Coordinates of C-alpha atoms in Angstrom, one line a residue:
Chain A
M1213 CA -65.1 -27.5 124.1
P1214 CA -63.7 -24.7 122.0
T1215 CA -60.1 -23.8 122.5
P1216 CA -59.2 -20.8 124.7
I1217 CA -58.2 -17.5 123.2
E1218 CA -54.5 -16.8 123.8
F1219 CA -53.8 -13.3 124.9
W1220 CA -50.1 -12.4 124.8
F1221 CA -49.2 -9.3 126.7
D1222 CA -46.4 -7.2 128.2
F1223 CA -47.3 -5.2 131.3
S1224 CA -45.6 -2.2 129.7
S1225 CA -48.0 -2.1 126.7
P1226 CA -50.8 0.5 127.0
Y1227 CA -52.8 -1.2 124.1
A1228 CA -52.5 -4.5 125.9
Y1229 CA -53.9 -2.9 129.0
L1230 CA -56.9 -1.5 127.0
A1231 CA -57.5 -4.9 125.5
S1232 CA -57.1 -6.7 128.8
E1233 CA -60.1 -4.8 130.1
K1234 CA -62.3 -6.1 127.3
I1235 CA -61.1 -9.6 126.3
E1236 CA -62.7 -11.8 128.9
E1237 CA -66.1 -10.3 128.4
L1238 CA -65.7 -10.6 124.6
A1239 CA -64.6 -14.2 124.9
A1240 CA -67.4 -15.1 127.3
R1241 CA -70.0 -13.8 124.9
H1242 CA -68.9 -16.5 122.6
G1243 CA -68.3 -19.3 125.1
R1244 CA -64.6 -19.0 125.2
R1245 CA -62.0 -18.7 128.0
V1246 CA -58.9 -16.5 127.9
E1247 CA -55.4 -17.9 128.4
F1248 CA -53.2 -15.0 129.4
K1249 CA -49.5 -15.4 128.3
P1250 CA -46.8 -12.9 129.3
T1251 CA -44.0 -12.1 127.0
L1252 CA -41.3 -9.4 127.0
L1253 CA -41.4 -6.8 124.3
G1254 CA -37.8 -5.7 125.2
V1255 CA -36.5 -9.1 124.2
I1256 CA -38.8 -9.4 121.1
F1257 CA -37.7 -5.9 119.9
R1258 CA -34.1 -7.1 119.9
T1259 CA -35.1 -9.6 117.2
T1260 CA -37.4 -7.4 115.2
G1261 CA -35.7 -4.0 115.5
G1262 CA -38.9 -2.7 117.2
V1263 CA -38.8 0.3 119.5
P1264 CA -41.2 1.4 122.2
L1265 CA -43.9 3.7 120.8
T1266 CA -42.8 6.7 122.8
E1267 CA -39.2 6.3 121.6
L1268 CA -40.1 6.6 117.9
V1269 CA -39.3 9.8 115.9
P1270 CA -41.1 12.8 117.4
P1271 CA -44.3 13.0 115.2
K1272 CA -45.0 9.3 115.8
A1273 CA -44.2 9.5 119.5
A1274 CA -46.4 12.5 120.0
Y1275 CA -49.3 10.9 118.1
F1276 CA -49.1 7.6 120.1
A1277 CA -49.0 9.4 123.4
H1278 CA -52.2 11.2 122.4
D1279 CA -53.7 8.0 120.9
F1280 CA -53.2 6.0 124.1
A1281 CA -55.2 8.4 126.1
R1282 CA -57.9 9.0 123.5
S1283 CA -58.3 5.2 122.8
A1284 CA -58.7 4.7 126.5
R1285 CA -61.4 7.3 126.7
Y1286 CA -63.0 5.8 123.6
A1287 CA -63.0 2.4 125.4
G1288 CA -64.2 3.8 128.7
V1289 CA -61.1 2.6 130.5
P1290 CA -59.3 4.8 133.1
F1291 CA -55.9 5.8 131.8
R1292 CA -53.1 8.1 133.0
Q1293 CA -49.8 8.2 131.1
P1294 CA -47.2 6.7 133.4
S1295 CA -44.4 9.1 134.3
V1296 CA -41.8 6.4 133.6
F1297 CA -42.5 4.5 130.3
P1298 CA -41.6 1.9 129.2
I1299 CA -40.4 -0.1 132.3
P1300 CA -38.8 -3.5 132.7
T1301 CA -41.7 -5.9 133.3
V1302 CA -39.8 -9.1 133.9
N1303 CA -40.6 -9.3 137.6
A1304 CA -44.3 -8.5 137.1
A1305 CA -44.5 -11.2 134.4
R1306 CA -42.8 -13.7 136.8
A1307 CA -45.1 -12.8 139.6
F1308 CA -48.1 -13.5 137.2
L1309 CA -46.6 -16.9 136.4
W1310 CA -45.9 -17.8 140.0
L1311 CA -49.5 -16.9 140.9
Q1312 CA -50.8 -19.0 138.0
D1313 CA -49.2 -22.1 139.5
K1314 CA -51.0 -21.4 142.8
D1315 CA -54.4 -20.2 141.6
G1316 CA -55.4 -19.3 138.1
P1317 CA -58.1 -16.7 139.0
L1318 CA -55.8 -15.1 141.5
A1319 CA -53.2 -14.6 138.8
V1320 CA -55.8 -13.0 136.6
R1321 CA -56.8 -10.6 139.5
F1322 CA -53.1 -9.8 139.7
L1323 CA -52.9 -9.1 136.0
H1324 CA -55.8 -6.6 136.1
A1325 CA -54.5 -5.0 139.3
A1326 CA -51.0 -4.6 137.9
F1327 CA -52.1 -3.2 134.5
R1328 CA -54.4 -0.7 136.3
A1329 CA -51.7 0.3 138.8
Y1330 CA -49.3 1.1 136.1
F1331 CA -51.7 2.7 133.5
S1332 CA -54.1 4.5 135.7
Q1333 CA -52.3 5.1 139.0
D1334 CA -48.8 5.8 137.8
R1335 CA -47.3 3.0 140.0
S1336 CA -44.3 1.5 138.3
L1337 CA -44.3 -2.3 138.2
A1338 CA -40.5 -2.2 138.0
E1339 CA -40.5 -1.2 141.7
P1340 CA -40.5 -4.2 144.2
E1341 CA -42.6 -2.2 146.7
V1342 CA -45.3 -1.8 144.1
L1343 CA -45.4 -5.5 143.4
N1344 CA -45.4 -6.1 147.1
A1345 CA -48.4 -3.8 147.6
L1346 CA -50.2 -5.5 144.7
A1347 CA -49.8 -8.9 146.3
T1348 CA -51.4 -7.6 149.5
E1349 CA -54.2 -5.9 147.4
I1350 CA -55.1 -9.1 145.7
G1351 CA -55.0 -11.0 149.0
T1352 CA -51.8 -13.1 148.6
D1353 CA -48.6 -13.1 150.7
P1354 CA -46.2 -10.6 149.4
V1355 CA -43.1 -12.3 150.9
A1356 CA -44.0 -15.6 149.3
M1357 CA -44.7 -13.9 146.0
M1358 CA -41.4 -11.9 146.0
R1359 CA -39.5 -15.1 146.8
G1360 CA -41.5 -17.0 144.1
I1361 CA -40.4 -14.7 141.3
Q1362 CA -36.8 -15.7 142.0
E1363 CA -37.5 -19.4 141.5
P1364 CA -35.5 -20.9 138.6
A1365 CA -38.6 -22.8 137.3
I1366 CA -40.5 -19.5 137.1
K1367 CA -37.6 -17.8 135.3
D1368 CA -37.4 -20.7 132.9
R1369 CA -41.1 -20.6 132.2
L1370 CA -41.0 -16.9 131.3
K1371 CA -38.0 -17.5 129.1
A1372 CA -39.8 -20.4 127.3
L1373 CA -42.9 -18.2 126.8
V1374 CA -40.8 -15.4 125.3
D1375 CA -39.1 -17.9 123.0
E1376 CA -42.5 -19.3 122.0
S1377 CA -43.9 -15.8 121.3
I1378 CA -41.0 -15.1 119.0
A1379 CA -41.3 -18.4 117.3
R1380 CA -44.9 -17.8 116.6
G1381 CA -44.3 -14.4 115.1
V1382 CA -45.4 -12.1 117.9
F1383 CA -43.9 -8.7 117.4
G1384 CA -46.1 -6.5 119.6
A1385 CA -48.8 -6.5 122.2
P1386 CA -51.5 -7.4 122.6
T1387 CA -51.3 -10.3 120.2
I1388 CA -54.4 -12.5 120.3
F1389 CA -54.6 -16.0 118.8
V1390 CA -58.0 -17.5 118.1
D1391 CA -58.0 -21.0 116.6
G1392 CA -54.4 -20.3 115.5
E1393 CA -55.3 -17.0 113.8
M1394 CA -53.2 -14.1 114.9
F1395 CA -54.6 -10.6 115.6
W1396 CA -52.3 -7.8 116.6
G1397 CA -53.5 -4.7 118.5
H1398 CA -56.5 -3.7 120.6
D1399 CA -58.0 -2.3 117.4
R1400 CA -58.4 -5.8 116.0
L1401 CA -60.9 -6.7 118.8
P1402 CA -63.8 -6.2 116.4
Q1403 CA -62.2 -8.7 114.0
V1404 CA -61.7 -11.1 116.9
E1405 CA -65.3 -10.8 117.7
R1406 CA -66.4 -11.4 114.1
W1407 CA -64.2 -14.6 114.1
L1408 CA -65.7 -15.8 117.3
A1409 CA -69.2 -15.1 116.3
A1410 CA -69.2 -16.4 112.7
G1411 CA -65.9 -18.4 112.2
P1412 CA -63.0 -17.8 109.8
F1413 CA -63.3 -15.0 107.3
Chain B
M163 CA -71.2 24.9 107.9
P164 CA -68.9 22.3 109.5
T165 CA -65.4 22.1 108.2
P166 CA -64.6 19.2 105.9
I167 CA -62.8 16.0 107.0
E168 CA -59.2 15.9 105.6
F169 CA -58.3 12.5 104.3
W170 CA -54.5 12.3 103.6
F171 CA -53.6 9.3 101.4
D172 CA -50.9 7.7 99.3
F173 CA -52.2 5.5 96.4
S174 CA -49.7 2.8 97.6
S175 CA -51.3 2.4 101.1
P176 CA -53.7 -0.6 101.4
Y177 CA -55.2 0.8 104.6
A178 CA -55.8 4.1 102.9
Y179 CA -57.6 2.2 100.1
L180 CA -59.8 0.5 102.7
A181 CA -60.7 3.7 104.4
S182 CA -61.2 5.5 101.1
E183 CA -64.1 3.1 100.5
K184 CA -65.8 4.2 103.8
I185 CA -64.9 7.8 104.6
E186 CA -67.4 9.6 102.4
E187 CA -70.4 7.7 103.6
L188 CA -69.2 8.1 107.2
A189 CA -68.7 11.8 106.7
A190 CA -72.1 12.2 105.0
R191 CA -73.8 10.5 108.0
H192 CA -72.7 13.5 110.0
G193 CA -73.2 16.3 107.5
R194 CA -69.6 16.6 106.5
R195 CA -67.7 16.6 103.3
V196 CA -64.3 14.9 102.6
E197 CA -61.3 16.8 101.3
F198 CA -58.9 14.2 99.8
K199 CA -55.2 15.2 100.1
P200 CA -52.5 13.2 98.5
T201 CA -49.0 12.9 100.0
L202 CA -46.1 10.7 99.3
L203 CA -45.1 8.1 102.0
G204 CA -41.7 7.6 100.3
V205 CA -40.8 11.2 101.0
I206 CA -42.3 11.1 104.5
F207 CA -40.5 7.9 105.4
R208 CA -37.2 9.6 104.6
T209 CA -37.9 12.0 107.5
T210 CA -39.4 9.5 109.9
G211 CA -37.3 6.4 109.2
G212 CA -40.5 4.6 108.3
V213 CA -40.5 1.6 105.9
P214 CA -43.3 0.1 103.8
L215 CA -45.2 -2.5 105.7
T216 CA -44.0 -5.4 103.5
E217 CA -40.4 -4.4 103.9
L218 CA -40.4 -4.8 107.6
V219 CA -38.7 -7.8 109.3
P220 CA -40.3 -11.1 108.3
P221 CA -42.8 -11.7 111.1
K222 CA -44.2 -8.2 110.7
A223 CA -44.2 -8.3 106.9
A224 CA -46.0 -11.6 106.9
Y225 CA -48.6 -10.4 109.5
F226 CA -49.4 -7.2 107.6
A227 CA -49.7 -9.1 104.2
H228 CA -52.3 -11.3 106.0
D229 CA -53.9 -8.4 107.8
F230 CA -54.4 -6.3 104.6
A231 CA -56.5 -9.1 103.1
R232 CA -58.3 -10.0 106.2
S233 CA -59.2 -6.4 107.0
A234 CA -60.5 -6.0 103.5
R235 CA -62.8 -9.0 103.9
Y236 CA -63.8 -7.7 107.3
A237 CA -64.7 -4.3 105.6
G238 CA -66.4 -6.0 102.7
V239 CA -64.0 -4.3 100.2
P240 CA -62.6 -6.3 97.2
F241 CA -58.8 -6.7 97.7
R242 CA -56.0 -8.6 95.9
Q243 CA -52.4 -8.1 97.0
P244 CA -50.7 -6.3 94.1
S245 CA -47.8 -8.2 92.6
V246 CA -45.6 -5.1 92.8
F247 CA -45.8 -3.3 96.1
P248 CA -45.1 -0.6 97.0
I249 CA -45.0 1.5 93.9
P250 CA -44.0 5.1 93.1
T251 CA -47.3 7.0 93.2
V252 CA -46.1 10.5 92.3
N253 CA -47.8 10.5 88.8
A254 CA -51.1 9.1 90.2
A255 CA -51.1 11.8 92.9
R256 CA -50.4 14.5 90.3
A257 CA -53.1 13.2 88.0
F258 CA -55.5 13.5 91.0
L259 CA -54.5 17.1 91.6
W260 CA -54.7 18.0 87.9
L261 CA -58.2 16.6 87.8
Q262 CA -59.2 18.4 91.0
D263 CA -58.5 21.7 89.2
K264 CA -60.8 20.7 86.3
D265 CA -63.6 19.1 88.3
G266 CA -63.7 18.0 91.9
P267 CA -66.1 15.1 91.6
L268 CA -64.2 13.8 88.6
A269 CA -61.0 13.8 90.7
V270 CA -62.8 11.7 93.4
R271 CA -64.0 9.3 90.7
F272 CA -60.3 8.9 89.6
L273 CA -59.2 8.4 93.2
H274 CA -61.6 5.5 93.7
A275 CA -60.9 4.0 90.3
A276 CA -57.1 4.2 90.9
F277 CA -57.2 2.7 94.4
R278 CA -59.5 -0.2 93.1
A279 CA -57.3 -0.7 90.0
Y280 CA -54.2 -1.1 92.2
F281 CA -55.6 -3.0 95.1
S282 CA -58.2 -5.2 93.5
Q283 CA -57.1 -5.6 89.9
D284 CA -53.3 -5.7 90.3
R285 CA -52.9 -2.7 87.9
S286 CA -49.8 -0.8 88.8
L287 CA -50.4 3.0 89.0
A288 CA -46.7 3.5 88.3
E289 CA -47.3 2.4 84.7
P290 CA -48.3 5.3 82.3
E291 CA -50.6 3.0 80.3
V292 CA -52.6 2.2 83.5
L293 CA -53.1 5.9 84.2
N294 CA -54.0 6.5 80.6
A295 CA -56.7 3.7 80.8
L296 CA -58.0 5.1 84.1
A297 CA -58.5 8.5 82.5
T298 CA -60.6 6.9 79.7
E299 CA -62.5 4.8 82.3
I300 CA -63.6 7.9 84.3
G301 CA -64.4 9.8 81.1
T302 CA -61.6 12.3 80.7
D303 CA -59.1 12.8 78.0
P304 CA -56.0 10.7 78.7
V305 CA -53.7 12.8 76.5
A306 CA -54.7 16.0 78.4
M307 CA -54.3 14.3 81.7
M308 CA -50.9 12.8 81.0
R309 CA -49.7 16.3 79.8
G310 CA -51.3 17.8 82.9
I311 CA -49.2 15.8 85.3
Q312 CA -46.1 17.4 83.8
E313 CA -47.2 20.9 84.6
P314 CA -44.9 22.7 87.0
A315 CA -47.9 24.1 88.9
I316 CA -49.1 20.6 89.6
K317 CA -45.7 19.3 90.6
D318 CA -45.4 22.3 93.0
R319 CA -48.8 21.7 94.4
L320 CA -48.0 18.1 95.3
K321 CA -44.6 19.1 96.7
A322 CA -46.4 21.7 98.9
L323 CA -48.9 19.1 100.1
V324 CA -46.1 16.7 101.0
D325 CA -44.4 19.4 103.0
E326 CA -47.7 20.3 104.7
S327 CA -48.3 16.7 105.6
I328 CA -44.8 16.4 107.2
A329 CA -45.2 19.8 109.0
R330 CA -48.5 18.6 110.5
G331 CA -47.1 15.3 111.8
V332 CA -48.4 12.9 109.2
F333 CA -46.3 9.7 109.2
G334 CA -48.5 7.1 107.6
A335 CA -51.7 6.7 105.7
P336 CA -54.6 7.1 105.9
T337 CA -54.3 10.1 108.2
I338 CA -57.6 11.8 108.9
F339 CA -58.0 15.3 110.5
V340 CA -61.4 16.2 112.0
D341 CA -61.6 19.7 113.4
G342 CA -57.8 19.6 113.7
E343 CA -57.8 16.2 115.6
M344 CA -55.5 13.7 114.0
F345 CA -56.4 10.0 113.5
W346 CA -54.1 7.5 111.9
G347 CA -55.2 4.3 110.3
H348 CA -58.3 2.8 108.9
D349 CA -58.8 1.2 112.3
R350 CA -59.5 4.6 113.8
L351 CA -62.6 5.1 111.7
P352 CA -64.8 4.2 114.7
Q353 CA -63.1 6.9 116.7
V354 CA -63.6 9.4 113.9
E355 CA -67.3 8.4 113.8
R356 CA -67.6 9.0 117.6
W357 CA -66.0 12.4 117.2
L358 CA -68.3 13.4 114.4
A359 CA -71.4 12.1 116.2
A360 CA -70.7 13.5 119.7
G361 CA -67.8 15.9 119.5
P362 CA -64.4 15.9 121.1
F363 CA -63.7 13.0 123.6

């Protein structure tokens, strides 16, 4: 049984959103599963000196804002630049982890619903009412989920994942590991596919 | 007659090297020419706060060193990490411009020979003897070329190009403009191709 592809993400990364819409189909074409792993770029950036793409110097920020939208059109993925960007994603990440304990496929439904809400419907995942509504939309109890994200075990799990991502050299999202090989960026999906199809290169 | 594709490069950019090996064929498939335009990332980075990819914090630097080589294998382009990186490329850029005045196709031959010398044969373009040898290899007079790169008009031309690149928002290499649309990175070649094939998207 081949090992799953690890897909590290932050709900505030537009390129992670684009890749999240492709990675499962790509993995399935090569008989692999995807293991989704949340991390927090805000914490990572404190160790790497990274900054959100839209807080870069003006020419870079302008380019990336344009590139998000164009790359989404290229990929055929609905996209609308969120009016607030970036946002704290700690609660959305915890909700994902809490749902994972309950029901893996449900957590993945939440992941896609949350990414789409933020990046195509301008609904900020930093707002509790948005997380609440998402719980209802995917068919889970919002009260239980909002209570779940306060559980110490869930908080600890996210902290451990963030630490793991830093220890393994993750500095941006999406970061994809295939058989231990690290690929950064949605624009490395063709290289991921080559690796899956034909092995190490 | 469709406008040429502008290909902005610095001889010290490994991703510009990879793209330089593909861009003419890509352009020709869609009835376009390529206009190669040198700039100097060292000067650009002083305005953007950018740093060479290998001088980033350790996890990023390690990733990019690995990614250069893997992306080259993916592209089928010979690559060997230069032992000195990055290097000052002002003289190589001036040589290119001087040759362009003499003979456009000769300048393009120099461009490919210089990129390959640096990124597949570990010959530093900062060394006058390497530029000298390249002149001989492409069939031009090395003495004339080395004198040419000292001409004030050539120095001014490069300075004007660097200024133009900054004014137009170039912050890294390769940067490709197609019909005024900016694409950064060798990994945007598929988007460039879509644009050329089917127009704006």
